[in-house]
mmCIF file of C-alpha atoms in Angstrom:
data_model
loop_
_atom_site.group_PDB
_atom_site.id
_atom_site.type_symbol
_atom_site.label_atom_id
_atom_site.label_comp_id
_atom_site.label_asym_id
_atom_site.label_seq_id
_atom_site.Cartn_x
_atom_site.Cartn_y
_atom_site.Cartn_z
ATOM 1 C CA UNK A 1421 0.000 0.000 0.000
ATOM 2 C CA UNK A 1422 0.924 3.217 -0.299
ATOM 3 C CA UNK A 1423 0.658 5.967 1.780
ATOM 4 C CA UNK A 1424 -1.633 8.497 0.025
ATOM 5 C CA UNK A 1425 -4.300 5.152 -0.312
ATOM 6 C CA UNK A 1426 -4.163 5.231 3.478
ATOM 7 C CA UNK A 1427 -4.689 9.205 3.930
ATOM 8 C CA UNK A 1428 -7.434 9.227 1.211
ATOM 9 C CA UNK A 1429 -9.050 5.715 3.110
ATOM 10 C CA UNK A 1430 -9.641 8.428 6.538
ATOM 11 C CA UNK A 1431 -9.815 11.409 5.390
ATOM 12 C CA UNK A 1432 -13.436 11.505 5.408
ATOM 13 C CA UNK A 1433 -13.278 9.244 8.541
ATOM 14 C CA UNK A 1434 -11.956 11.828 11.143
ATOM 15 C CA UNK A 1435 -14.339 14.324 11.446
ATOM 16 C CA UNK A 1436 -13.038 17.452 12.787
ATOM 17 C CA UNK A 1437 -10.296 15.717 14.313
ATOM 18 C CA UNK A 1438 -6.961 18.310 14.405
ATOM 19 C CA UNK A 1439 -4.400 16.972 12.047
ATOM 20 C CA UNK A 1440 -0.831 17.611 12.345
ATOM 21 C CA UNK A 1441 1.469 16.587 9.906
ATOM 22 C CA UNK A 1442 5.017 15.606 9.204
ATOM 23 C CA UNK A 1443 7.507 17.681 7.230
ATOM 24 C CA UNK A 1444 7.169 16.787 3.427
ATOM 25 C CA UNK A 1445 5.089 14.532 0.940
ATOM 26 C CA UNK A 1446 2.643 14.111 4.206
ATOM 27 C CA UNK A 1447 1.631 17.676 4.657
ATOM 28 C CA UNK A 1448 0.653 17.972 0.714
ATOM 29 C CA UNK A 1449 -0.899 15.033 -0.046
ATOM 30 C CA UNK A 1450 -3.078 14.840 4.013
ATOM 31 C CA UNK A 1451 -4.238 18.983 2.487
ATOM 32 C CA UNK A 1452 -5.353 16.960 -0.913
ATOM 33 C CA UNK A 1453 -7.269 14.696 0.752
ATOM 34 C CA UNK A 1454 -8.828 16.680 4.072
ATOM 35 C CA UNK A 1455 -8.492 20.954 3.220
ATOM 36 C CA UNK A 1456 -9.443 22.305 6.519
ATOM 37 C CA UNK A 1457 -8.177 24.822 9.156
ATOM 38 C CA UNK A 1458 -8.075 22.237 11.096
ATOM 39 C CA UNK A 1459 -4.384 20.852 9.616
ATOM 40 C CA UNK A 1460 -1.069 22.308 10.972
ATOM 41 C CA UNK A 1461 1.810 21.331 9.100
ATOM 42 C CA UNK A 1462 5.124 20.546 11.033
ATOM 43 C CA UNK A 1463 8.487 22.518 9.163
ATOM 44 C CA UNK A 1464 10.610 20.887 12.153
ATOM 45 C CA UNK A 1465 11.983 17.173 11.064
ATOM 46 C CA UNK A 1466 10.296 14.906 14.066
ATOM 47 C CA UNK A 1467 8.266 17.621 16.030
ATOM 48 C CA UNK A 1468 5.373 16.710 14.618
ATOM 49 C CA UNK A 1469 4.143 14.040 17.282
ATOM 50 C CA UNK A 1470 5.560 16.977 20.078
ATOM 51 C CA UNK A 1471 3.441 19.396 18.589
ATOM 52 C CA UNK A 1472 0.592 16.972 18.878
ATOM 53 C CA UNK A 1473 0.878 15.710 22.029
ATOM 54 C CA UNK A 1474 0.970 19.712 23.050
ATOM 55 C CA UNK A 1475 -2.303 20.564 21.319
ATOM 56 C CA UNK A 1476 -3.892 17.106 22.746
ATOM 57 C CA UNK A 1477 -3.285 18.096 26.222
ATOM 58 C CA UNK A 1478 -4.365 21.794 25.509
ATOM 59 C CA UNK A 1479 -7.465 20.816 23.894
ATOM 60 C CA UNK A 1480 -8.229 17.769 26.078
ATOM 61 C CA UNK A 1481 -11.681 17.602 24.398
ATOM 62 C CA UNK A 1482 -10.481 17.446 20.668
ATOM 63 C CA UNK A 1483 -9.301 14.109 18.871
ATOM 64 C CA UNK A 1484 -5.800 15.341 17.826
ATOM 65 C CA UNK A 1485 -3.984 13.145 14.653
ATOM 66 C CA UNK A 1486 -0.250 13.183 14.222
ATOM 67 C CA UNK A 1487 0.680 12.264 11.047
ATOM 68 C CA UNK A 1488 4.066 11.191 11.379
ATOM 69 C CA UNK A 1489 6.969 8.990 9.107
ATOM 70 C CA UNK A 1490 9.843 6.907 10.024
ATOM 71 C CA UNK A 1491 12.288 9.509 9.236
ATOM 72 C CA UNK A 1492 10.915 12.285 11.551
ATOM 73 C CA UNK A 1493 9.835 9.741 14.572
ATOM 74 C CA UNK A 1494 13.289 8.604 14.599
ATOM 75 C CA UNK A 1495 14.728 11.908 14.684
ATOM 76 C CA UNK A 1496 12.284 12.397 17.827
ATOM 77 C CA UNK A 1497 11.585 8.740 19.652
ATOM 78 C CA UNK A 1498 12.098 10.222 23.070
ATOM 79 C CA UNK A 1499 8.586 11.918 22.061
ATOM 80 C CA UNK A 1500 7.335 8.315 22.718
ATOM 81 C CA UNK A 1501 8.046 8.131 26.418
ATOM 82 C CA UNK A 1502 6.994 11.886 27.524
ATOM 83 C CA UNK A 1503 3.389 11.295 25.444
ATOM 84 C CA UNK A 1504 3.112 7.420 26.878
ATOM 85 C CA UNK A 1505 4.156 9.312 30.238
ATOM 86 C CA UNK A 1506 1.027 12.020 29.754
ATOM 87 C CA UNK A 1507 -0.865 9.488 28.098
ATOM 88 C CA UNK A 1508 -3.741 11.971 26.389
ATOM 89 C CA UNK A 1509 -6.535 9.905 25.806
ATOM 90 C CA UNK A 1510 -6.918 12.252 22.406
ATOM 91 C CA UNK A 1511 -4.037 11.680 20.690
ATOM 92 C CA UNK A 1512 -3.839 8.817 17.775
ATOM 93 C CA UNK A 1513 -0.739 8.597 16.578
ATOM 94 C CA UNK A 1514 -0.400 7.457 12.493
ATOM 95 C CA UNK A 1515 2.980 6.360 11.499
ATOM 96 C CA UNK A 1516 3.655 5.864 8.167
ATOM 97 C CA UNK A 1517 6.899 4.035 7.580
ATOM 98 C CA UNK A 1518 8.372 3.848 3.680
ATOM 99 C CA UNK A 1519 12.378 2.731 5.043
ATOM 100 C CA UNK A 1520 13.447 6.114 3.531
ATOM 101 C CA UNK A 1521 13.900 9.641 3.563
ATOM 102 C CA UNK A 1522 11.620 10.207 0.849
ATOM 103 C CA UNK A 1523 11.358 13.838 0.637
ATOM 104 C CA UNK A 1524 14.816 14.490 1.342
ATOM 105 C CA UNK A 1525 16.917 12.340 -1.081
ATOM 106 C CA UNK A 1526 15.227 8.401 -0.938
ATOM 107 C CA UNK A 1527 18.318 7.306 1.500
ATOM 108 C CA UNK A 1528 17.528 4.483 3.461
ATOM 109 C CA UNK A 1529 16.135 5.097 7.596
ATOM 110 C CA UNK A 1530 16.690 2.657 9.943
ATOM 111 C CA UNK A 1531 13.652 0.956 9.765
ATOM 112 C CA UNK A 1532 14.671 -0.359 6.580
ATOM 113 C CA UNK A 1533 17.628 -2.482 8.819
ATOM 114 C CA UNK A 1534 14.359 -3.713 11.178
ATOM 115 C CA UNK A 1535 14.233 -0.911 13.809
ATOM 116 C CA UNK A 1536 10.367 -1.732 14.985
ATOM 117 C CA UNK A 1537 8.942 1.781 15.743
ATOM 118 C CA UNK A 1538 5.308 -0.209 16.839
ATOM 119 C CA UNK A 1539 7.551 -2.215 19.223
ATOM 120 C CA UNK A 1540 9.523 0.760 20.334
ATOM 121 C CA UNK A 1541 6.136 2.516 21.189
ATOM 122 C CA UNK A 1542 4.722 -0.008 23.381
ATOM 123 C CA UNK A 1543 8.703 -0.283 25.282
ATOM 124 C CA UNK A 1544 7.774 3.205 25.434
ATOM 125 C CA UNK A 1545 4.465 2.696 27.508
ATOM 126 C CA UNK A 1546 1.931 3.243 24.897
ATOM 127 C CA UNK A 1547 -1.198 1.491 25.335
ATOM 128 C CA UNK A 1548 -2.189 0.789 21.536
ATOM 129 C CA UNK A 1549 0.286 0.337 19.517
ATOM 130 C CA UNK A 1550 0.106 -1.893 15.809
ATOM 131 C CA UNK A 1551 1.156 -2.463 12.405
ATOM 132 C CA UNK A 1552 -0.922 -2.397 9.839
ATOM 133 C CA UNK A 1553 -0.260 -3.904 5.879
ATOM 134 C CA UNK A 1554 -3.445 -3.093 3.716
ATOM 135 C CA UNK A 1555 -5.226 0.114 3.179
ATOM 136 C CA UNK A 1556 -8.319 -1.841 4.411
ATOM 137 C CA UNK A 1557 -6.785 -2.722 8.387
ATOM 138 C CA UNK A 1558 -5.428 0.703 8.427
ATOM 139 C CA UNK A 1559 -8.574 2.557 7.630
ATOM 140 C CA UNK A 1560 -9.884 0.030 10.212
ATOM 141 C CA UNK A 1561 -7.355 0.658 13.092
ATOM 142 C CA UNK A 1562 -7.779 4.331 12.942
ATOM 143 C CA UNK A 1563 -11.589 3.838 12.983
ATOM 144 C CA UNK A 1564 -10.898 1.822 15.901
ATOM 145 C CA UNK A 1565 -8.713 4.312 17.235
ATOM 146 C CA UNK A 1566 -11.070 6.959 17.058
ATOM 147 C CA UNK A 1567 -13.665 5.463 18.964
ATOM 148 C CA UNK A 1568 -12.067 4.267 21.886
ATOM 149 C CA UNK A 1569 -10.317 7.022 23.588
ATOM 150 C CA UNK A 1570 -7.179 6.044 24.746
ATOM 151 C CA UNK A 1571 -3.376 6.878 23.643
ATOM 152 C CA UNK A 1572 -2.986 4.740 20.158
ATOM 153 C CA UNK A 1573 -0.279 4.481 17.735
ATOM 154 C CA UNK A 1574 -1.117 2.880 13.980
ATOM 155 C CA UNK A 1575 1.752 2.236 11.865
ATOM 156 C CA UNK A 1576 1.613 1.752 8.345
ATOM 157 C CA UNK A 1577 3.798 -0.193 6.256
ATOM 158 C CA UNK A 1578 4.006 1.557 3.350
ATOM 159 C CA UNK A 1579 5.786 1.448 -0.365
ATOM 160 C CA UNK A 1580 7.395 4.605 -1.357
ATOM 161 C CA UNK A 1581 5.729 7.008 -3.301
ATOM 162 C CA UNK A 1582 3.939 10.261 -3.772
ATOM 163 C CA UNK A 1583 1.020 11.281 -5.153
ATOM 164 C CA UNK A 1584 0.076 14.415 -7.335
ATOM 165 C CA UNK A 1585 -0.753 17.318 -5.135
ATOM 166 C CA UNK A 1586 -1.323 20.937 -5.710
ATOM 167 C CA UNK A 1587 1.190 23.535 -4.199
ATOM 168 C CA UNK A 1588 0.017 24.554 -1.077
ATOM 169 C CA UNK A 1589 -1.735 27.751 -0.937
ATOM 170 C CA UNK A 1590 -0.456 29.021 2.823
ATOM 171 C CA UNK A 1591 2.799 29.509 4.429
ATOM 172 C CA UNK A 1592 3.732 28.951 8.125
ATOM 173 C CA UNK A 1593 2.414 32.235 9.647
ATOM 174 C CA UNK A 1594 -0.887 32.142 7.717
ATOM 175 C CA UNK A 1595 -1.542 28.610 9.059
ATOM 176 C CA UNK A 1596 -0.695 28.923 12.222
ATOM 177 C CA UNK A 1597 -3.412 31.959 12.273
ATOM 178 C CA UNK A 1598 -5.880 29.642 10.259
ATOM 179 C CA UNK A 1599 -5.681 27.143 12.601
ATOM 180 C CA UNK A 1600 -5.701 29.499 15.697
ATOM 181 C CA UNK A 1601 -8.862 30.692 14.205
ATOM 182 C CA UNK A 1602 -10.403 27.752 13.561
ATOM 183 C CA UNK A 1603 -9.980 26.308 16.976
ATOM 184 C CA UNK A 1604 -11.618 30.156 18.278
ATOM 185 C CA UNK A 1605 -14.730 29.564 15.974
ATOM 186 C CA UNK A 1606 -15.069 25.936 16.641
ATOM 187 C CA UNK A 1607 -14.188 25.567 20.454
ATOM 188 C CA UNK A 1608 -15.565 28.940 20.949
ATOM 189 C CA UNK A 1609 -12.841 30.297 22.602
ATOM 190 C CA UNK A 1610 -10.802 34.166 22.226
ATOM 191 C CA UNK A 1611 -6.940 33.281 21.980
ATOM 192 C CA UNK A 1612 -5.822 36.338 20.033
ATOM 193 C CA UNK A 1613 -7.137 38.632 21.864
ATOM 194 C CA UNK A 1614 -5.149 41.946 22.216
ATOM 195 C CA UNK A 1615 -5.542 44.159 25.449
ATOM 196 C CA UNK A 1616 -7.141 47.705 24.624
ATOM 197 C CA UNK A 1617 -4.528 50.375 24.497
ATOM 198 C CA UNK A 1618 -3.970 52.080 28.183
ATOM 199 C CA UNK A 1619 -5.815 54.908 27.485
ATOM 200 C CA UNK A 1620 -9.575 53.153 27.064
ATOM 201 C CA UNK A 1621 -8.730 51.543 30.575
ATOM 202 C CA UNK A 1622 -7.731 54.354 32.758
ATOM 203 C CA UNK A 1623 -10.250 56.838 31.271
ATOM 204 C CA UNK A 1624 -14.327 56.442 30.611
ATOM 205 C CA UNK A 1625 -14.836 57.083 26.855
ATOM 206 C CA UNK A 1626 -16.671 60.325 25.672
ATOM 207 C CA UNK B 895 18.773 32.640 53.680
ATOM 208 C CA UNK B 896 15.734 31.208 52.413
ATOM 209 C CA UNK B 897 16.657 29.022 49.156
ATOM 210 C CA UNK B 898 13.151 28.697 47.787
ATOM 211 C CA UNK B 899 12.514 32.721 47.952
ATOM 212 C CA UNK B 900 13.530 32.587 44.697
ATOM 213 C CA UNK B 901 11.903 29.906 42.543
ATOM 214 C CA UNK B 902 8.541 30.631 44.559
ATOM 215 C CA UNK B 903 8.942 34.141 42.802
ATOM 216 C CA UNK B 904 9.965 32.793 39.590
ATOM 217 C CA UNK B 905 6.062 30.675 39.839
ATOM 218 C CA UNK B 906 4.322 33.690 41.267
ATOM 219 C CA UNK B 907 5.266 35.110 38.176
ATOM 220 C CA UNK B 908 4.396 32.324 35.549
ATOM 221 C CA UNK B 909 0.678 32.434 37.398
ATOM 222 C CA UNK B 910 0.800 36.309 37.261
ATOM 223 C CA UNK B 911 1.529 35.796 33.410
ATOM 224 C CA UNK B 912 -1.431 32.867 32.843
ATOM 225 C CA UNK B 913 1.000 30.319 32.166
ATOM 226 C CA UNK B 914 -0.775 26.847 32.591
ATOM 227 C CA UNK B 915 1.645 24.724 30.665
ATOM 228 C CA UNK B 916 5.079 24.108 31.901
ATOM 229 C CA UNK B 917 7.726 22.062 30.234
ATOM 230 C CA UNK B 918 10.640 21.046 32.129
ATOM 231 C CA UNK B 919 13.672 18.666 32.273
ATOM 232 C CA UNK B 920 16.162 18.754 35.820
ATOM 233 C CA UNK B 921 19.156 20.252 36.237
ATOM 234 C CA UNK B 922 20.752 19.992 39.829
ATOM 235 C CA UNK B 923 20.123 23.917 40.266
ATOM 236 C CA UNK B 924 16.391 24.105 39.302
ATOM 237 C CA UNK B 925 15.390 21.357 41.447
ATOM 238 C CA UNK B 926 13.758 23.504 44.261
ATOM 239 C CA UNK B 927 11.966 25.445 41.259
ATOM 240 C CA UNK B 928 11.086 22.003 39.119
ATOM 241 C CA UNK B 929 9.538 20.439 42.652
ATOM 242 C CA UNK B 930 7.353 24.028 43.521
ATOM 243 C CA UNK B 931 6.085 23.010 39.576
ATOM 244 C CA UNK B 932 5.530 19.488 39.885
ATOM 245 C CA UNK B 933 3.613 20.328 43.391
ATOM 246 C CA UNK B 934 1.373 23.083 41.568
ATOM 247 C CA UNK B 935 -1.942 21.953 40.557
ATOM 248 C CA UNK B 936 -3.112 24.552 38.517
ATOM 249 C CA UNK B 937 -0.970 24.121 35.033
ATOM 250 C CA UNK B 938 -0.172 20.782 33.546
ATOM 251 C CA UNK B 939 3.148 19.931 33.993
ATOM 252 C CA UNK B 940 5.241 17.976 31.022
ATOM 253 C CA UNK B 941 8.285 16.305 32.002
ATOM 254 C CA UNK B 942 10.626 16.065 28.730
ATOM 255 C CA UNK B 943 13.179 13.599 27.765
ATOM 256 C CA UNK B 944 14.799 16.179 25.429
ATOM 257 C CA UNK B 945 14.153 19.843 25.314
ATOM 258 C CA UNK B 946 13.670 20.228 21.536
ATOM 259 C CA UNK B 947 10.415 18.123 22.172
ATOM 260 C CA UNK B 948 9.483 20.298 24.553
ATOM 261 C CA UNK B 949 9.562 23.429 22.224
ATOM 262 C CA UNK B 950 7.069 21.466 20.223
ATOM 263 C CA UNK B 951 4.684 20.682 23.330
ATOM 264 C CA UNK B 952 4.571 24.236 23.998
ATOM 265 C CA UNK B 953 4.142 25.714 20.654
ATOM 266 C CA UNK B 954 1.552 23.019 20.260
ATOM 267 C CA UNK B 955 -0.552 24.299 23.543
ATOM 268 C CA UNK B 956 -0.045 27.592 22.589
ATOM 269 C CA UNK B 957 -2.105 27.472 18.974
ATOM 270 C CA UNK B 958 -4.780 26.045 21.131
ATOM 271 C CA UNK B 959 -5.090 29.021 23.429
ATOM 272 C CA UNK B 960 -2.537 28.039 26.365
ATOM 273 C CA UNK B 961 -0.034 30.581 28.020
ATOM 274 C CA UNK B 962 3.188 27.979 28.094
ATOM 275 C CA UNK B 963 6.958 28.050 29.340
ATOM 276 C CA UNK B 964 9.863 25.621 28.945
ATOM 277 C CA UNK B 965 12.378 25.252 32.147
ATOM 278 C CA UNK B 966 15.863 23.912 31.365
ATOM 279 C CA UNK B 967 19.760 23.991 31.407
ATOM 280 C CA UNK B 968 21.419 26.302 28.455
ATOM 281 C CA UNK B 969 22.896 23.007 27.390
ATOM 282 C CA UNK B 970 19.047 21.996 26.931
ATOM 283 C CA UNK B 971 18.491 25.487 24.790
ATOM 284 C CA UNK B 972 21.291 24.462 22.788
ATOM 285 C CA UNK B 973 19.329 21.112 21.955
ATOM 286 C CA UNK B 974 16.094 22.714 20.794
ATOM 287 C CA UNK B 975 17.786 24.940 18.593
ATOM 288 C CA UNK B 976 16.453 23.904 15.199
ATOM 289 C CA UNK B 977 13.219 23.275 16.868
ATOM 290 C CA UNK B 978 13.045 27.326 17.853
ATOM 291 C CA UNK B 979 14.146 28.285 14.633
ATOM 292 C CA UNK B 980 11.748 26.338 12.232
ATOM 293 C CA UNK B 981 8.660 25.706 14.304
ATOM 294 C CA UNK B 982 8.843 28.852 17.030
ATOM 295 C CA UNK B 983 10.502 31.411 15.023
ATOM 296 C CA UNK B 984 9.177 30.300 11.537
ATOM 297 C CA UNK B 985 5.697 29.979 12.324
ATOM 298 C CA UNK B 986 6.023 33.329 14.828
ATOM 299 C CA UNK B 987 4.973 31.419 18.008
ATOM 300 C CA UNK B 988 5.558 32.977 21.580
ATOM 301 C CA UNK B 989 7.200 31.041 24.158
ATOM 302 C CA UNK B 990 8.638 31.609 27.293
ATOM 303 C CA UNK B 991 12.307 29.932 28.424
ATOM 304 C CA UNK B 992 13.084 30.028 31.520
ATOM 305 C CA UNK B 993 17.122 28.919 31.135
ATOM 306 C CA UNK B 994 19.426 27.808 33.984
ATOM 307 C CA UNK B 995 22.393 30.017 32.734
ATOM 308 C CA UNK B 996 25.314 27.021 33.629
ATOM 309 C CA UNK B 997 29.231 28.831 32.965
ATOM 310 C CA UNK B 998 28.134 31.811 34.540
ATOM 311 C CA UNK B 999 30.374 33.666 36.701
ATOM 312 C CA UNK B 1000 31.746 31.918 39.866
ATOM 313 C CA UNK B 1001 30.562 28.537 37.927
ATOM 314 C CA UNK B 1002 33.246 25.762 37.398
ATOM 315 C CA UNK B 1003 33.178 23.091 34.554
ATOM 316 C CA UNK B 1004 30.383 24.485 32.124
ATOM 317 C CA UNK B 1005 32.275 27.971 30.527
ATOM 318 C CA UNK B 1006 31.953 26.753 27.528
ATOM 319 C CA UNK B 1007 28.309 26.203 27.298
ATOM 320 C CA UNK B 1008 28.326 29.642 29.162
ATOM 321 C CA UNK B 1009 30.187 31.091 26.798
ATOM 322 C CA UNK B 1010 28.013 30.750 23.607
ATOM 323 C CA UNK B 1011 24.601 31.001 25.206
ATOM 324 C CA UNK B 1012 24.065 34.146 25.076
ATOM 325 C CA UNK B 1013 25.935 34.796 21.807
ATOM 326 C CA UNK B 1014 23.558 32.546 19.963
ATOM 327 C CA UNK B 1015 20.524 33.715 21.728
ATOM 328 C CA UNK B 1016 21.095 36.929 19.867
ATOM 329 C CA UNK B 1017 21.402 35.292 16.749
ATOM 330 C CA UNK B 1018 18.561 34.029 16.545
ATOM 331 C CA UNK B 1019 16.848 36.942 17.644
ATOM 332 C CA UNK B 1020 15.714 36.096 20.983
ATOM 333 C CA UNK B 1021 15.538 38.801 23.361
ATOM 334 C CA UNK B 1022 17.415 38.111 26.573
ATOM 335 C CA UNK B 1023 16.723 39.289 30.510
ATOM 336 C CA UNK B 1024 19.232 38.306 32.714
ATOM 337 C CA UNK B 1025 17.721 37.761 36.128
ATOM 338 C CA UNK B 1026 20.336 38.333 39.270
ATOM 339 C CA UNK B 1027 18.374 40.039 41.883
ATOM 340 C CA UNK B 1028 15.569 38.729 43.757
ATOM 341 C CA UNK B 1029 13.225 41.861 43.517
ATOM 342 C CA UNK B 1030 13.033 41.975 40.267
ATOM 343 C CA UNK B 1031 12.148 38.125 39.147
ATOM 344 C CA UNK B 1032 8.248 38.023 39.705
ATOM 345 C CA UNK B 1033 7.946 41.051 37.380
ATOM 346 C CA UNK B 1034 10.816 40.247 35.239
ATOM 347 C CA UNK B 1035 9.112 36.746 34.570
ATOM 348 C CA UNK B 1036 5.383 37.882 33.954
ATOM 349 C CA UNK B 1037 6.585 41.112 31.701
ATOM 350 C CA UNK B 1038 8.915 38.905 29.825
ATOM 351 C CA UNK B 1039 6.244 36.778 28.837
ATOM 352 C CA UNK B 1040 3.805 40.158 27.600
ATOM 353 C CA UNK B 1041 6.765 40.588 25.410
ATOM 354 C CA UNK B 1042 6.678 37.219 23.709
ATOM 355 C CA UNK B 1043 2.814 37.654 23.304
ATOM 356 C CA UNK B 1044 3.334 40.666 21.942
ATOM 357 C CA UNK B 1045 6.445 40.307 19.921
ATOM 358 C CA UNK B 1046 4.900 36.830 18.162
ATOM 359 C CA UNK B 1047 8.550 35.503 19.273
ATOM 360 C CA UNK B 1048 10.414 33.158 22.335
ATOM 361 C CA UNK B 1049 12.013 35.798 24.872
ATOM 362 C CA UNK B 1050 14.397 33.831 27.511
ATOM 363 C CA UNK B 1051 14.798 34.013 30.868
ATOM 364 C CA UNK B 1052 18.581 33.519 32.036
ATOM 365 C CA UNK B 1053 18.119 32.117 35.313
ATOM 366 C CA UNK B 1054 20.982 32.837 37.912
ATOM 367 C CA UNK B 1055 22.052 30.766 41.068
ATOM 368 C CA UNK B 1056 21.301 33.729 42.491
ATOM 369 C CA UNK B 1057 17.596 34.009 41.929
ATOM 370 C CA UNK B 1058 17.732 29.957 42.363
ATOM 371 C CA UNK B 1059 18.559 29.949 45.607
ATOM 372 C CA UNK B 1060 21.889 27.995 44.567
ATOM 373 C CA UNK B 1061 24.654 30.485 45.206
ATOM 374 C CA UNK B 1062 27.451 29.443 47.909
#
């Protein structure tokens, strides 16, 4: 399988789940598939699951999806202990895992030598934590992972390759605000908020 | 002398500045400080296994409408790095670090991480308070944070063994 099948297979699974997603291919083809305000993308190789796990325990009422890859979870496993430590009962973590760098130069990752990030997750304390092979289990474990609100982690063996995408139509800043608003609007919350200038407090108007 | 003047000043201001997230990992000088955080019911508390994650957790919290800081050794800023640069900095997230400044004056065996703290602080545009006297850390703390809010940016903390109670 590949892993645009898998994001296109849940993409209309997730509701209004908050989606984070890896550096690269991920971002591009997950914004093909699901366009919402609701998607962050990650610019920092293996934050992506840290930037998760801080929006899942911010927003403890929100199903938060990191959509991670063997390159960038590698770069980052200690993530695995400090979430399996907080254990947010939001947070379902997808790892798709290719054995390569495949949006910076197709060089091999460890996982290609048998590095087991689903058996690394559960030495780190996570709950959940399985492979999947076919588009159909995958789209199954996430379902499954959705409903039952605990700490998961799906991985997904997948083939390299990429899908066509078109070019993203935000940068960084404008989806961080996106987002920001998004979560104002749909949690009904003020985060942007700016104090009124000094002079509206200290004197009545008029 | 009272050793936990300090860090309980260093909280007071974190509440004063509506921080409810704290990240943290130990060093041997902001243990009094790390155990008034871990006792504190009000924020959640996220002990870290590397500080670069931690600069994620907080800029993670912080889209979804939570006040955050980070509490570590320089060596520990000097880890999360790349992490402040391409998801704090790029994305223009604030952030508070509170930073145990280790190779600071009267220190022995961490000059060298002294020595380029604050140098690459300032290159990557972080403004820097340096916090020696105890009067001035409650405000110091909650003011540096308006800053970050209002700046879009990190803003660090250099926290002395003076203000930590670990001096002599």
């Amino acid at each position: 399988m590949k892993r645009y099948e898998c994001l296109e297979a849940i993409a209309g699974e997730v509701g209004d789940a908050l989606a984070v997603t890896t550096a690269g291919a991920t971002t591009l083809e997950w914004n093909r598939f699901r366009p919402s305000d609701g998607n962050l993308m990650c610019k920092t190789l293996g934050l992506v699951s840290s930037i998760s796990l801080g929006i899942a325990l911010g927003l403890p009422q929100r199903k938060v999806l990191a959509l991670d890859g063997d390159g960038a979870l590698l770069m980052n496993l200690c993530a695995l202990p400090t979430i399996a430590w907080r254990r947010p009962p939001n947070f379902i973590h997808i790892v798709f895992d290719n054995g390569i760098y495949e949006s910076s130069g197709a060089r091999a990752t460890a996982t290609s030598a048998g590095a087991d990030l689903v058996e690394i997750a559960r030495g780190a304390g996570y709950p959940h934590a399985t492979w999947t092979t076919t588009v159909d289990e995958f789209r199954k474990e996430v379902q499954a992972a959705l409903g039952r609100y605990a700490l998961s982690l799906i991985g997904a063996k997948v083939e390299p390759g990429r899908c066509p995408v078109p070019p993203l139509e935000l940068d960084e800043v404008e989806n961080k605000y996106r987002f920001i608003r998004y979560i104002e609007r749909s949690e009904g919350m003020k985060i942007l908020t700016r104090p009124l200038p000094a002079s509206y407090r200290r004197a009545p108007l008029g | 002398m009272d050793r936990q003047a300090g860090p309980r000043a260093i909280l007071e201001g974190l509440k004063a500045a509506g921080i409810t997230l704290i990240a943290t990992l130990p060093d041997e000088n902001l243990t009094e400080l790390l155990k008034l955080v871990e006792a504190d019911r009000e924020s959640i508390h996220v002990p870290l296994c590397r500080e670069e994650e931690g600069i994620g957790i907080c800029a993670g919290a912080t889209l979804v409408g939570k006040k955050t800081a980070i509490i570590m050794q320089n060596g520990g800023f000097l880890n999360s790095c790349n992490a402040l640069t391409t998801t704090a900095l790029q994305f223009q997230i604030p952030l508070l670090l509170l930073i145990y400044y280790a190779g600071d004056i009267g220190d022995r065996g961490f000059a060298t991480v002294g020595t380029v703290t604050e140098p690459v602080l300032h290159a990557l545009g972080i403004r820097t308070y340096l916090l020696r006297r105890m009067e001035e850390i409650k405000e110091t703390v909650h003011q540096a944070q308006v800053l970050a809010w209002d700046a879009n940016r990190p803003v660090a903390l250099l926290l002395t063994k003076d203000v930590l109670g670990t001096r002599g």
